[in-house]
GROMACS .gro file of C-alpha atoms in nm:
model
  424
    1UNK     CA    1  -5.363 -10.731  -7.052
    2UNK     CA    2  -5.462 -10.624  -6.702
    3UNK     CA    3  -5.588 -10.329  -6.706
    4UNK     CA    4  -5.529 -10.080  -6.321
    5UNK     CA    5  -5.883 -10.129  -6.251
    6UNK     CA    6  -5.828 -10.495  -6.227
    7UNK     CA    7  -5.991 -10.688  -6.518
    8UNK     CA    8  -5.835 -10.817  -6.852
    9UNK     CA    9  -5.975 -10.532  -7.065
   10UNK     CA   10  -5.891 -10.721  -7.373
   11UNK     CA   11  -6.124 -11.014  -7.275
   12UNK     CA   12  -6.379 -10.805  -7.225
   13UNK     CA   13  -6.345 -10.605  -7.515
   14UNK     CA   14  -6.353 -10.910  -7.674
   15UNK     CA   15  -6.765 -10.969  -7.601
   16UNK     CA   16  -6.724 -10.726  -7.886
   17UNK     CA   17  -6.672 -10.959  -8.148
   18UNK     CA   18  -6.898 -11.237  -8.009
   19UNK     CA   19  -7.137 -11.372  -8.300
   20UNK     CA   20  -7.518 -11.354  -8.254
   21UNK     CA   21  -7.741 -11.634  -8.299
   22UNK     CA   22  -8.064 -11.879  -8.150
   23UNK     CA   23  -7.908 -11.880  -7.835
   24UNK     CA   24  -7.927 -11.540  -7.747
   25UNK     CA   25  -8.338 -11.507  -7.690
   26UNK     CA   26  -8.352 -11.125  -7.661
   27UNK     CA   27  -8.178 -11.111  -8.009
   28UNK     CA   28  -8.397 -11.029  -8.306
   29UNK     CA   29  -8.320 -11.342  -8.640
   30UNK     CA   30  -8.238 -11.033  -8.857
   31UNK     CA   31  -7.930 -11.003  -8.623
   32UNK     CA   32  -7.819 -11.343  -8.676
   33UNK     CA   33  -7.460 -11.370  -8.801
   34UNK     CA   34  -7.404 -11.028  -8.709
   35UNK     CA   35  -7.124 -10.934  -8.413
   36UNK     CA   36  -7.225 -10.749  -8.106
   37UNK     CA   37  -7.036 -10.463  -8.278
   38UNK     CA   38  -7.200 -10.496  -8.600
   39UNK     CA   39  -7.545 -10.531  -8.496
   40UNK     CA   40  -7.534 -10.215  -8.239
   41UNK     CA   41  -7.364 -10.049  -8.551
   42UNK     CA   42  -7.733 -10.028  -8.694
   43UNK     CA   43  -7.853  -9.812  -8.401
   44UNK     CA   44  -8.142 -10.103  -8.328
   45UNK     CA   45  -8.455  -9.929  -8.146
   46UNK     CA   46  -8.682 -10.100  -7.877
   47UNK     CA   47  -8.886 -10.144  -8.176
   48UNK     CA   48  -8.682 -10.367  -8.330
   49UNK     CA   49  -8.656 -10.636  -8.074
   50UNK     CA   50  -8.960 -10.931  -7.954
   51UNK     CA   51  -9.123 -10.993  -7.612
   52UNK     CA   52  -9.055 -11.112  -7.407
   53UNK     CA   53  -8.753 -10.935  -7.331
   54UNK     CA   54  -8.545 -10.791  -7.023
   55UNK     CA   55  -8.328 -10.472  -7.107
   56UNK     CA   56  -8.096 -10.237  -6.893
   57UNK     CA   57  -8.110  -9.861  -6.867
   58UNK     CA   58  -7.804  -9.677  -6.977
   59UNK     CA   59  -7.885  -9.396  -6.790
   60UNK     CA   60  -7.977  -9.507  -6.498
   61UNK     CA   61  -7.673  -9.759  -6.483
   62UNK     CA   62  -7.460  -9.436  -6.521
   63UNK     CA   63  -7.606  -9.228  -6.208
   64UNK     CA   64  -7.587  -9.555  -5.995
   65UNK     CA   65  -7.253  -9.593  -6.047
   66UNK     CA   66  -7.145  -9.240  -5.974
   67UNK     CA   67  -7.425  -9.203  -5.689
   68UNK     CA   68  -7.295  -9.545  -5.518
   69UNK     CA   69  -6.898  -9.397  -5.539
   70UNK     CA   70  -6.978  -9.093  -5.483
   71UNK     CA   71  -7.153  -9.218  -5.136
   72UNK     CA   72  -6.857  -9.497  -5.017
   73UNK     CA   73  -6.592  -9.184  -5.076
   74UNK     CA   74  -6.795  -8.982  -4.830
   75UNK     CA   75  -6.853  -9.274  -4.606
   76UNK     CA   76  -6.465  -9.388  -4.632
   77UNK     CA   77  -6.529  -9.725  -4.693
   78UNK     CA   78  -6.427  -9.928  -5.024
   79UNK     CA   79  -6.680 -10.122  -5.206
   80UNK     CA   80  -6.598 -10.448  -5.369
   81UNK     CA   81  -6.998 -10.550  -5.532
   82UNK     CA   82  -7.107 -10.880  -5.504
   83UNK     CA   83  -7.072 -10.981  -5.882
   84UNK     CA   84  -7.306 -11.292  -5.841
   85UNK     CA   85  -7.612 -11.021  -5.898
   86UNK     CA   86  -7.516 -10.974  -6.279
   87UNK     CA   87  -7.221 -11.155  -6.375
   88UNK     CA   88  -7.156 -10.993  -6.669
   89UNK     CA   89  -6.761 -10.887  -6.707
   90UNK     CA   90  -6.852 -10.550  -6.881
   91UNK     CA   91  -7.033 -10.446  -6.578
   92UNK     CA   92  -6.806 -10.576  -6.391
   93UNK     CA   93  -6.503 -10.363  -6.568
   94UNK     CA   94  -6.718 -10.040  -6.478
   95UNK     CA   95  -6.760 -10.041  -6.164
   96UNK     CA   96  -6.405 -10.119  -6.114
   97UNK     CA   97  -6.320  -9.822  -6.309
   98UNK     CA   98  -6.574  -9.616  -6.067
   99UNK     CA   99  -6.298  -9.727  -5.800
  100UNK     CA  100  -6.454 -10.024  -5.691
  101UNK     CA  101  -6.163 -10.238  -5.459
  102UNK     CA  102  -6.252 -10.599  -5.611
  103UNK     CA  103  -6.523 -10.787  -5.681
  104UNK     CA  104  -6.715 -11.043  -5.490
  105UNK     CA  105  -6.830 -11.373  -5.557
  106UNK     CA  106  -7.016 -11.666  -5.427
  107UNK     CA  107  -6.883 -12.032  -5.512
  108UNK     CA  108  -6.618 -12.175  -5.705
  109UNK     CA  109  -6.805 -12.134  -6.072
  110UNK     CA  110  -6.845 -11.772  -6.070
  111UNK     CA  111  -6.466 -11.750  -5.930
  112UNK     CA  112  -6.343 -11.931  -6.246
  113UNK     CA  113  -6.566 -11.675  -6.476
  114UNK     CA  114  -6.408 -11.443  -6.297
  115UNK     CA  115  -6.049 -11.554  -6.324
  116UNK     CA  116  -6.128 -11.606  -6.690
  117UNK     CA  117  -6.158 -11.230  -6.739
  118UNK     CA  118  -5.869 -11.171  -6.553
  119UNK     CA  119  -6.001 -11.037  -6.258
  120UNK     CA  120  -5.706 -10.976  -5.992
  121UNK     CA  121  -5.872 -10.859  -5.667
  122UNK     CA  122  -6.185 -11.153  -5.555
  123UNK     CA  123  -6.371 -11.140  -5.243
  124UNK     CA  124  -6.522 -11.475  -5.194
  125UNK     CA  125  -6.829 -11.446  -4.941
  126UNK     CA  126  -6.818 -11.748  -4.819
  127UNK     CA  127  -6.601 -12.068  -4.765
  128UNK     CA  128  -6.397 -12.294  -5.047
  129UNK     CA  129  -6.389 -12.647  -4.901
  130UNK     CA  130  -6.338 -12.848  -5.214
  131UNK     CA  131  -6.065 -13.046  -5.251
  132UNK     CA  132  -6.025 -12.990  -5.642
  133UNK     CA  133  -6.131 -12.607  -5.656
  134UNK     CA  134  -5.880 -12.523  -5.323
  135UNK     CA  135  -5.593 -12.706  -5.597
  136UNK     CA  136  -5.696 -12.515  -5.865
  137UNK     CA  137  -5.695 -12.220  -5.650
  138UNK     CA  138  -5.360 -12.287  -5.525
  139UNK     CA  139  -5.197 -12.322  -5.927
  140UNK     CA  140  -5.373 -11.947  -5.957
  141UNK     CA  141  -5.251 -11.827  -5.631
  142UNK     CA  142  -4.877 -11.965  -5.761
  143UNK     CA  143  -4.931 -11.868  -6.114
  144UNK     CA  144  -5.015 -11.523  -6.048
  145UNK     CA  145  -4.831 -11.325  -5.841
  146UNK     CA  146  -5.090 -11.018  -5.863
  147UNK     CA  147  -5.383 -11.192  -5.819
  148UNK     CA  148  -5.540 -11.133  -5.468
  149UNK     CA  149  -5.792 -11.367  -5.337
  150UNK     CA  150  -5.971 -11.395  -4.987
  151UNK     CA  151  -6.259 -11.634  -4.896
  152UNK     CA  152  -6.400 -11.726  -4.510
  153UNK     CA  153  -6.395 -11.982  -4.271
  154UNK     CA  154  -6.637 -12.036  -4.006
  155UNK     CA  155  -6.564 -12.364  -3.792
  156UNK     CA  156  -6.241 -12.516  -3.699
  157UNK     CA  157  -6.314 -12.828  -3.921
  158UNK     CA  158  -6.352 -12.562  -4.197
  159UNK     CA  159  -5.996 -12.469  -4.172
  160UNK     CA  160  -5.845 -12.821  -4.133
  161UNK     CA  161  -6.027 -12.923  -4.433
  162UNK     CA  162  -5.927 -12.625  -4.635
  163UNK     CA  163  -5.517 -12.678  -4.456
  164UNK     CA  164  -5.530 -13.056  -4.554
  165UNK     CA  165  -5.682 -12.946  -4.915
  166UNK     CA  166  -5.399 -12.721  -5.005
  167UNK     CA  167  -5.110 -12.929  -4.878
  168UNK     CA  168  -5.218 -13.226  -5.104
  169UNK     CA  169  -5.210 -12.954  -5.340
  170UNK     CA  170  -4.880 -12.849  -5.273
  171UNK     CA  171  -4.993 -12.493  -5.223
  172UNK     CA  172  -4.724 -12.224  -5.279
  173UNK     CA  173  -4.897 -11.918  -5.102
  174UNK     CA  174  -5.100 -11.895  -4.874
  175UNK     CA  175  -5.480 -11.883  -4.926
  176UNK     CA  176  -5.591 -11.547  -4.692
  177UNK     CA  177  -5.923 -11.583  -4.478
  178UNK     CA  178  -6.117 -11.384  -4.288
  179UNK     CA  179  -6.335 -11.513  -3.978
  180UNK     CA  180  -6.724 -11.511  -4.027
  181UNK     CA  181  -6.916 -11.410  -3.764
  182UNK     CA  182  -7.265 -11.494  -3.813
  183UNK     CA  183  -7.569 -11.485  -3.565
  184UNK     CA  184  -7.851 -11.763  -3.447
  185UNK     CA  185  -8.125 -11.752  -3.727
  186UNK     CA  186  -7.865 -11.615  -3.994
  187UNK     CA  187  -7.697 -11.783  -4.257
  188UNK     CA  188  -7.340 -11.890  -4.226
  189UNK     CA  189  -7.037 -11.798  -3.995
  190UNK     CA  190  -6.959 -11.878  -3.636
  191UNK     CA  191  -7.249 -11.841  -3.356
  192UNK     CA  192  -7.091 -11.700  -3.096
  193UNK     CA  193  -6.743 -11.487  -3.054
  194UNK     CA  194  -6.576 -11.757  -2.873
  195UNK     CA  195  -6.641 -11.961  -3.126
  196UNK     CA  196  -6.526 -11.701  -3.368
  197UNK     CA  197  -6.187 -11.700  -3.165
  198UNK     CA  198  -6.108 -12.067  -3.159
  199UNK     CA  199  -6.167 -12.042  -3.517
  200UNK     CA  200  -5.930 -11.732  -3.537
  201UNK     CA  201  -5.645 -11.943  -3.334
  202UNK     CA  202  -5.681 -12.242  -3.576
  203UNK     CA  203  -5.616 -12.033  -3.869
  204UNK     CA  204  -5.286 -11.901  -3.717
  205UNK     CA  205  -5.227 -12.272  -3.699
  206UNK     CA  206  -5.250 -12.382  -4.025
  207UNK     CA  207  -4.956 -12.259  -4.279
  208UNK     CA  208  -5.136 -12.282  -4.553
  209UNK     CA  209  -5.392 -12.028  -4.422
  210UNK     CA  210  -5.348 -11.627  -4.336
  211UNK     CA  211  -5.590 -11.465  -4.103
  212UNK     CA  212  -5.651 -11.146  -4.254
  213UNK     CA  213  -5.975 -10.984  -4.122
  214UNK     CA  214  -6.325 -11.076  -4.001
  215UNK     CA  215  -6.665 -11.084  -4.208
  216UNK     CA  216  -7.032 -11.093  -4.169
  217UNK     CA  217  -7.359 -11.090  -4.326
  218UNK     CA  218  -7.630 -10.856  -4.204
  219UNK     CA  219  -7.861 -10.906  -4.430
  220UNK     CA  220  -7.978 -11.226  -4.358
  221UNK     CA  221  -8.096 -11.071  -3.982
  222UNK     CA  222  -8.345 -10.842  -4.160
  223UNK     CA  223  -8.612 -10.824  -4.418
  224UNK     CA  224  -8.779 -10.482  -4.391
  225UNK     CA  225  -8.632 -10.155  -4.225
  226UNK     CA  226  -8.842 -10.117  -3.886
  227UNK     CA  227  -8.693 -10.056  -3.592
  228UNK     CA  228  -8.664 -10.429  -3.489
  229UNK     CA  229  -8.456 -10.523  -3.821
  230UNK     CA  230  -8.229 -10.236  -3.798
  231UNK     CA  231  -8.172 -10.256  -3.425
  232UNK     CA  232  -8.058 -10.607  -3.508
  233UNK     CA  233  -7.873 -10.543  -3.787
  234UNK     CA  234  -7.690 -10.241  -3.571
  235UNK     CA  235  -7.652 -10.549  -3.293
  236UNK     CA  236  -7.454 -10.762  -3.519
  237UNK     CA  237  -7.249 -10.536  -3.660
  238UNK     CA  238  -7.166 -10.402  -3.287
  239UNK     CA  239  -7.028 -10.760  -3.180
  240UNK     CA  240  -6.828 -10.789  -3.497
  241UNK     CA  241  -6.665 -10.476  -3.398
  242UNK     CA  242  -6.608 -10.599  -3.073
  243UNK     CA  243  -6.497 -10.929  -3.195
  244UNK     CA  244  -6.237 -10.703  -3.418
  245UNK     CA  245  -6.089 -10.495  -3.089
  246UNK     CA  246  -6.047 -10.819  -2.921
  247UNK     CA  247  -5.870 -11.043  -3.176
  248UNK     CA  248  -5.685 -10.739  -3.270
  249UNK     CA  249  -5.547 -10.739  -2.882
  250UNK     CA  250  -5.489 -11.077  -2.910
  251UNK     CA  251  -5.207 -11.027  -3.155
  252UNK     CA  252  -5.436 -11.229  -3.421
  253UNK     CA  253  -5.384 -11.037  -3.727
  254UNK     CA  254  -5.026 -10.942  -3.665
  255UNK     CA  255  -4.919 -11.169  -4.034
  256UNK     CA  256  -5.178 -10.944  -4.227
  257UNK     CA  257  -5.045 -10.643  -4.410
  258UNK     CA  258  -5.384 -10.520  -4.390
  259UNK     CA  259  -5.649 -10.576  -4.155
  260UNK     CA  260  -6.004 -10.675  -4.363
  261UNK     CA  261  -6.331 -10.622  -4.219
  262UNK     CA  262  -6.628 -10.673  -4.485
  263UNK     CA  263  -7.023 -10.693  -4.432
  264UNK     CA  264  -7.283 -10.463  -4.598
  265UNK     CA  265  -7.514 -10.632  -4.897
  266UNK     CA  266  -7.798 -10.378  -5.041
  267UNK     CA  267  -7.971 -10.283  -4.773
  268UNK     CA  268  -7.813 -10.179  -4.495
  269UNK     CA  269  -7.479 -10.058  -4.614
  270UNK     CA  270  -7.513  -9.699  -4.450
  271UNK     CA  271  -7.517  -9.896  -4.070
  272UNK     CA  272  -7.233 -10.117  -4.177
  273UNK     CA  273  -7.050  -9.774  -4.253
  274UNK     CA  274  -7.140  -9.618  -3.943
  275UNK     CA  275  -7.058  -9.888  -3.704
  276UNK     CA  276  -6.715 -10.048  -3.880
  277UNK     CA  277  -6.614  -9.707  -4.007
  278UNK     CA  278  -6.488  -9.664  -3.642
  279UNK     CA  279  -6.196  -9.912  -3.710
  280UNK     CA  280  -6.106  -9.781  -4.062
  281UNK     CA  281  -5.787  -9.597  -4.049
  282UNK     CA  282  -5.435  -9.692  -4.147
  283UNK     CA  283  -5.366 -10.078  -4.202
  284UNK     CA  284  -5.796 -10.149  -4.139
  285UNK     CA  285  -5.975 -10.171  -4.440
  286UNK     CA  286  -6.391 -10.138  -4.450
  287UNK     CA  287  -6.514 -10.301  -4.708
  288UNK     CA  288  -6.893 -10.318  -4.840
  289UNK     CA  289  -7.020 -10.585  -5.088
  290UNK     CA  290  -7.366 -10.440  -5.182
  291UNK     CA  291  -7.413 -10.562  -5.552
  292UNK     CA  292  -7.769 -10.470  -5.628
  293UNK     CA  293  -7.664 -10.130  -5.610
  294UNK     CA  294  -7.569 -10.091  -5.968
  295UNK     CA  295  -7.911 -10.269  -6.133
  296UNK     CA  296  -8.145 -10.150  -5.801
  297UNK     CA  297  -8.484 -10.233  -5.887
  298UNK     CA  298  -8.871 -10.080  -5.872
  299UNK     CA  299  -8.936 -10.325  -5.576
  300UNK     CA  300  -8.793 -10.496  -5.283
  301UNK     CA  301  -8.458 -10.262  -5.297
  302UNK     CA  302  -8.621  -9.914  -5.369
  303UNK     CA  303  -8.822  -9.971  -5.074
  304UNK     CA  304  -8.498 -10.081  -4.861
  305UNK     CA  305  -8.160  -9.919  -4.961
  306UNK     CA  306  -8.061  -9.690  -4.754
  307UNK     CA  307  -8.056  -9.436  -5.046
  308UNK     CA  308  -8.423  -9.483  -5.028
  309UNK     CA  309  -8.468  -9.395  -4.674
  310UNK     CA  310  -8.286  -9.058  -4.681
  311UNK     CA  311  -7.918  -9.171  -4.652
  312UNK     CA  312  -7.803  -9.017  -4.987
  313UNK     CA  313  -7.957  -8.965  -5.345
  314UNK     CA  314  -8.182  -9.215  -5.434
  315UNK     CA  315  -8.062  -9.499  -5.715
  316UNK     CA  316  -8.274  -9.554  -6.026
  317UNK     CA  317  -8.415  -9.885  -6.113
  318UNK     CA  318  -8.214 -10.008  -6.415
  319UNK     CA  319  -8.416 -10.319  -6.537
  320UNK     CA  320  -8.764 -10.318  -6.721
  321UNK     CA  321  -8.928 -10.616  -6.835
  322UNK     CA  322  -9.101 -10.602  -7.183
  323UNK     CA  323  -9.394 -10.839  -7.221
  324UNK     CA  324  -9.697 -10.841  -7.545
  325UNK     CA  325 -10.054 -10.897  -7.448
  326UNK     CA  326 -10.119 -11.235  -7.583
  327UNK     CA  327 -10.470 -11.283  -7.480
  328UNK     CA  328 -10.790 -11.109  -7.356
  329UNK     CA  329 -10.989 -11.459  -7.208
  330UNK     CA  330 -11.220 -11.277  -7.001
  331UNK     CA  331 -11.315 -10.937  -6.842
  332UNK     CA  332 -11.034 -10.821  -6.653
  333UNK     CA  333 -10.787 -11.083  -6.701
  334UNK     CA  334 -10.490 -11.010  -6.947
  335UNK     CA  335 -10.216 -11.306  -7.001
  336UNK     CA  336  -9.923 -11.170  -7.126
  337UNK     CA  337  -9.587 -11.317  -7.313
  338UNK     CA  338  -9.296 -11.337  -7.032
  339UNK     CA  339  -9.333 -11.572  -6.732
  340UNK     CA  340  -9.095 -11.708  -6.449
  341UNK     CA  341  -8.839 -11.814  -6.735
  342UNK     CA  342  -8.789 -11.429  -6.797
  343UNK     CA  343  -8.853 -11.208  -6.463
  344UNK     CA  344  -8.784 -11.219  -6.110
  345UNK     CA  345  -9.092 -11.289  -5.836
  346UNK     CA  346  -8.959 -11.412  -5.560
  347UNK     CA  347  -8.903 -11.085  -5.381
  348UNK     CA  348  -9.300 -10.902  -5.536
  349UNK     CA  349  -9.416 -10.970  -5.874
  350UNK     CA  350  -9.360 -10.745  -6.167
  351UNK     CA  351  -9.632 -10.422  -6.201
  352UNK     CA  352  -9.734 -10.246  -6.512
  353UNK     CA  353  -9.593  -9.907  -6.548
  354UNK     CA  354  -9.687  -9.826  -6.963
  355UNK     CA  355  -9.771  -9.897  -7.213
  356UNK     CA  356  -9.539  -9.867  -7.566
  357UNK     CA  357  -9.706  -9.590  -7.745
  358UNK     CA  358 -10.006  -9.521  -7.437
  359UNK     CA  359  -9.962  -9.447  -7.115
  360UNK     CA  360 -10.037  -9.587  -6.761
  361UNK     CA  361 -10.217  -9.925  -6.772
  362UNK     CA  362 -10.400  -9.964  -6.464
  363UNK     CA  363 -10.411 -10.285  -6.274
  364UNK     CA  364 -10.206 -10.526  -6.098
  365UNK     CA  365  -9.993 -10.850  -6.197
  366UNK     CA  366 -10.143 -11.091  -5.983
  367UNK     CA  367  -9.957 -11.458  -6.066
  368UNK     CA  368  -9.676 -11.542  -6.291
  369UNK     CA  369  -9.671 -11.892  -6.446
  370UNK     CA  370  -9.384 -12.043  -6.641
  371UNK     CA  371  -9.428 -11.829  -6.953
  372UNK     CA  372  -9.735 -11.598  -6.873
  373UNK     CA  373  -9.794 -11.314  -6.658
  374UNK     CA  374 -10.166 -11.277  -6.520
  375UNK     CA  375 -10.270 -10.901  -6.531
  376UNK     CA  376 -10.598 -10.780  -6.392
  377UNK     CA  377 -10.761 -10.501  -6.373
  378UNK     CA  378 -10.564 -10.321  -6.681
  379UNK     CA  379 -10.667 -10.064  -6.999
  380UNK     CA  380 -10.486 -10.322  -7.256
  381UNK     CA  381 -10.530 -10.465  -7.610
  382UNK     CA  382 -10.423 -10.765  -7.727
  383UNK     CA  383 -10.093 -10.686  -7.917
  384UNK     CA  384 -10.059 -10.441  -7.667
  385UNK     CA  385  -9.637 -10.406  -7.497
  386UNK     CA  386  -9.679 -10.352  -7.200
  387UNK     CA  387  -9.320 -10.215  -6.959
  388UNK     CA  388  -9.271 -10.363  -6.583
  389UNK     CA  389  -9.109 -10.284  -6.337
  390UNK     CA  390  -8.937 -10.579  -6.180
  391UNK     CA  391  -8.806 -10.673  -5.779
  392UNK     CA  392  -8.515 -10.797  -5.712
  393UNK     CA  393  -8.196 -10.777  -5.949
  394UNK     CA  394  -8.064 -11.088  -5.826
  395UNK     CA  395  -8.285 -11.300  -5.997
  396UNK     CA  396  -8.275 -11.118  -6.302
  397UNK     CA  397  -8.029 -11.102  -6.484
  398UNK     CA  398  -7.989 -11.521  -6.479
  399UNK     CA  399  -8.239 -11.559  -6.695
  400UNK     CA  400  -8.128 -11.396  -6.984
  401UNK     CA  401  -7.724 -11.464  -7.094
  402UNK     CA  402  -7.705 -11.155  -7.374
  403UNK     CA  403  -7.912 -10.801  -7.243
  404UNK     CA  404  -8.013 -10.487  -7.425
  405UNK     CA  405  -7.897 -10.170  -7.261
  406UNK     CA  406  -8.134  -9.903  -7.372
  407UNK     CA  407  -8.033  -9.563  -7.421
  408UNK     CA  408  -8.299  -9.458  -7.147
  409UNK     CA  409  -8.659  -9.673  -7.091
  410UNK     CA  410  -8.851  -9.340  -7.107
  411UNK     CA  411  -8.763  -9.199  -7.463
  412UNK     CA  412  -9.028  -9.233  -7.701
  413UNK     CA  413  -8.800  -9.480  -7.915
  414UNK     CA  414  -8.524  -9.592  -7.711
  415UNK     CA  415  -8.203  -9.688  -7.868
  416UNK     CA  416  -8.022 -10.010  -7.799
  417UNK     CA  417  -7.698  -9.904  -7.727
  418UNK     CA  418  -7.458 -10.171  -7.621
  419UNK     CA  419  -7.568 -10.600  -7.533
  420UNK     CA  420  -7.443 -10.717  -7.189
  421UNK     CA  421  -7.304 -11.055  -7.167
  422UNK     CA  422  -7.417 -11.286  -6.864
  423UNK     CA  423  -7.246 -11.569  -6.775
  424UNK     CA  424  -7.441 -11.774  -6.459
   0.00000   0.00000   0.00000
């Protein structure tokens, strides 16, 4: 069943009863044969599991949660989190709990994941153009009266593809779109708001299509939180509100019962807030995607969110990657177990924060190689386990499909407490 939060809770409870086995790598043999349920039935420690190994942070998933809901009730905006950071239903099911509006996604795989667990609200960032995912969109769309679904468009050939798509189909309902605005040296949407407009019109055009809001992507303007990135940021999110007043005078969105206007990833939701919150009021809905929220990191995001830089309480990195020193080759130099097949580096490579049983190792991580992790610099022994702290949440959790959650990171002999199913 559907549960009000939006998510079949039954599926999900269902990762329950999963069976362990070689394919899980974070999973200890003696587990083996053993249900999710079963095994966390033995109150499993840290101790119990091998390196290399990525785990979660009960308790500083919980305060992210509440600290992220907590903030978007204040702010009056809704939050529907991009789900393409973890992917994992459970997760999923809490923060629609929190009061999360729907969930985002990315591309036609994760949307079928996510219609699998019977998710009934999905934001899709971006635009649905194939022929064979737009029909087996439409048989949802017509099979399921309560499932809502809105992707973008950006170009008028967009939309005729999408029209002639779901009329081969035989489409019953119509799919709802919002316009994407984007900017020159961003990622996707429409350059320009005249371009945005003609888009807009061809929408209202096509009766297989609603026009139900705009959308944009910030993010992609800025990498750091100077005054140049956030002044363009604050620029792009001022001509989408402009681009708003204008199609709303235009009569454009008079077939929507709700009027949809979404931007806002990780980084710079507290701007989105401030400059769209101006619309938001009865039939305008603000809507944030920020997904890294719930995981943050001890990198890239703890140096960005706005959490960070004084907008609210701060968010607690959730993720810790677990690696044993494997060799000592020569002074200085430490290779440890876990590699680019286990941790994120493409937004700052891991750093040593302990060691299991010690305390603060000293050093840097200076390369990361398949399998190995180069330390320098560091007070290790071989056989020592050393804990990092990892960048960048969104290449994470990919690598590993079943996670320990840890009771907390910084007990003496942390508890696994629950497993977290991944499916990228």
């Amino acid at each position: 069943m559907a549960d009000p939060a939006g998510i079949d809770e039954d599926r999900v409870a269902a990762l329950g009863r999963e069976r362990l086995d070689w394919r899980f790598k974070a999973v200890p043999a003696a587990a083996h044969g053993s249900t999710v349920t079963e095994y966390l039935a033995t109150r499993p420690t840290l101790d119990d599991l091998g390196t290399p190994l990525l785990t979660l942070d009960a308790t500083a998933l919980g305060h992210n949660l509440d600290t992220m809901a907590a903030w978007c009730a204040a702010a009056g905006v809704d939050l529907a989190p991009h789900g393409k950071t973890t992917m994992a239903p459970a997760l999923w099911q809490r923060q629609l709990a929190a009061g999360c509006w729907g969930i985002t996604l990315a591309n036609l795989p994760q949307l079928r994941v996510g219609r699998a667990f019977g998710l009934r609200r999905v934001h899709l960032a971006g635009a649905l153009l194939d022929p064979a995912g737009l029909a087996w969109l439409a048989a949802e769309l017509d099979a399921d009266p309560g499932f809502a679904f809105t992707s973008w468009v950006d170009s008028v050939r967009s939309v005729r593809l999408m029209d002639a798509a779901l009329r081969a189909a035989g489409a019953g309902r119509p799919v709802d779109v919002c316009v994407e605005l984007g900017a020159p040296g961003g990622r996707t949407g429409a350059r320009s708001a005249a371009d945005a407009r003609e888009v807009a019109r061809a929408v209202r055009a096509a009766p297989t299509l609603r026009l139900i809001g705009l959308a944009g992507y910030e993010g992609a303007l800025a990498h750091d939180a100077g005054p140049a990135g956030l002044a363009a940021v604050r620029g792009f999110l001022t001509d989408l509100l402009a681009l708003y007043e204008r199609l709303r005078h235009d009569g454009s969105f008079e077939d929507a019962d709700e009027v949809l206007l979404t931007a806002g990833g990780s980084a710079y939701f507290d701007t989105v807030a401030e400059v769209l919150g101006r619309a938001a009021g009865p039939g305008v809905r603000v809507v944030l995607r920020s997904g890294a929220y719930l995981v943050h990191d001890d990198g890239f995001y703890r140096g960005l969110s706005p959490l960070s830089r004084g907008a609210g309480r701060p968010l607690r990195s959730a993720m810790h990657g677990w690696a044993r020193v494997v060799s000592r080759p020569e002074p200085g130099l430490a290779l440890l177990d876990a590699g680019k097949r286990d941790l994120p580096y493409d937004e700052g490579l891991p750093h040593p924060q302990l060691v299991r049983g010690g305390g603060a190792p000293g050093g840097a991580v200076t390369a990361l190689n398949d399998q190995h992790t180069f330390l320098r610099g560091a007070a290790v022994r071989i056989g020592d386990v050393v804990r990092l702290g990892l960048s960048h949440p969104c290449t994470a959790l990919d690598k590993w499909s079943l996670i320990p959650v840890l009771d907390s990171a910084d007990a003496d002999r942390p508890r696994v407490v629950d497993l977290v199913r991944t499916y990228f």
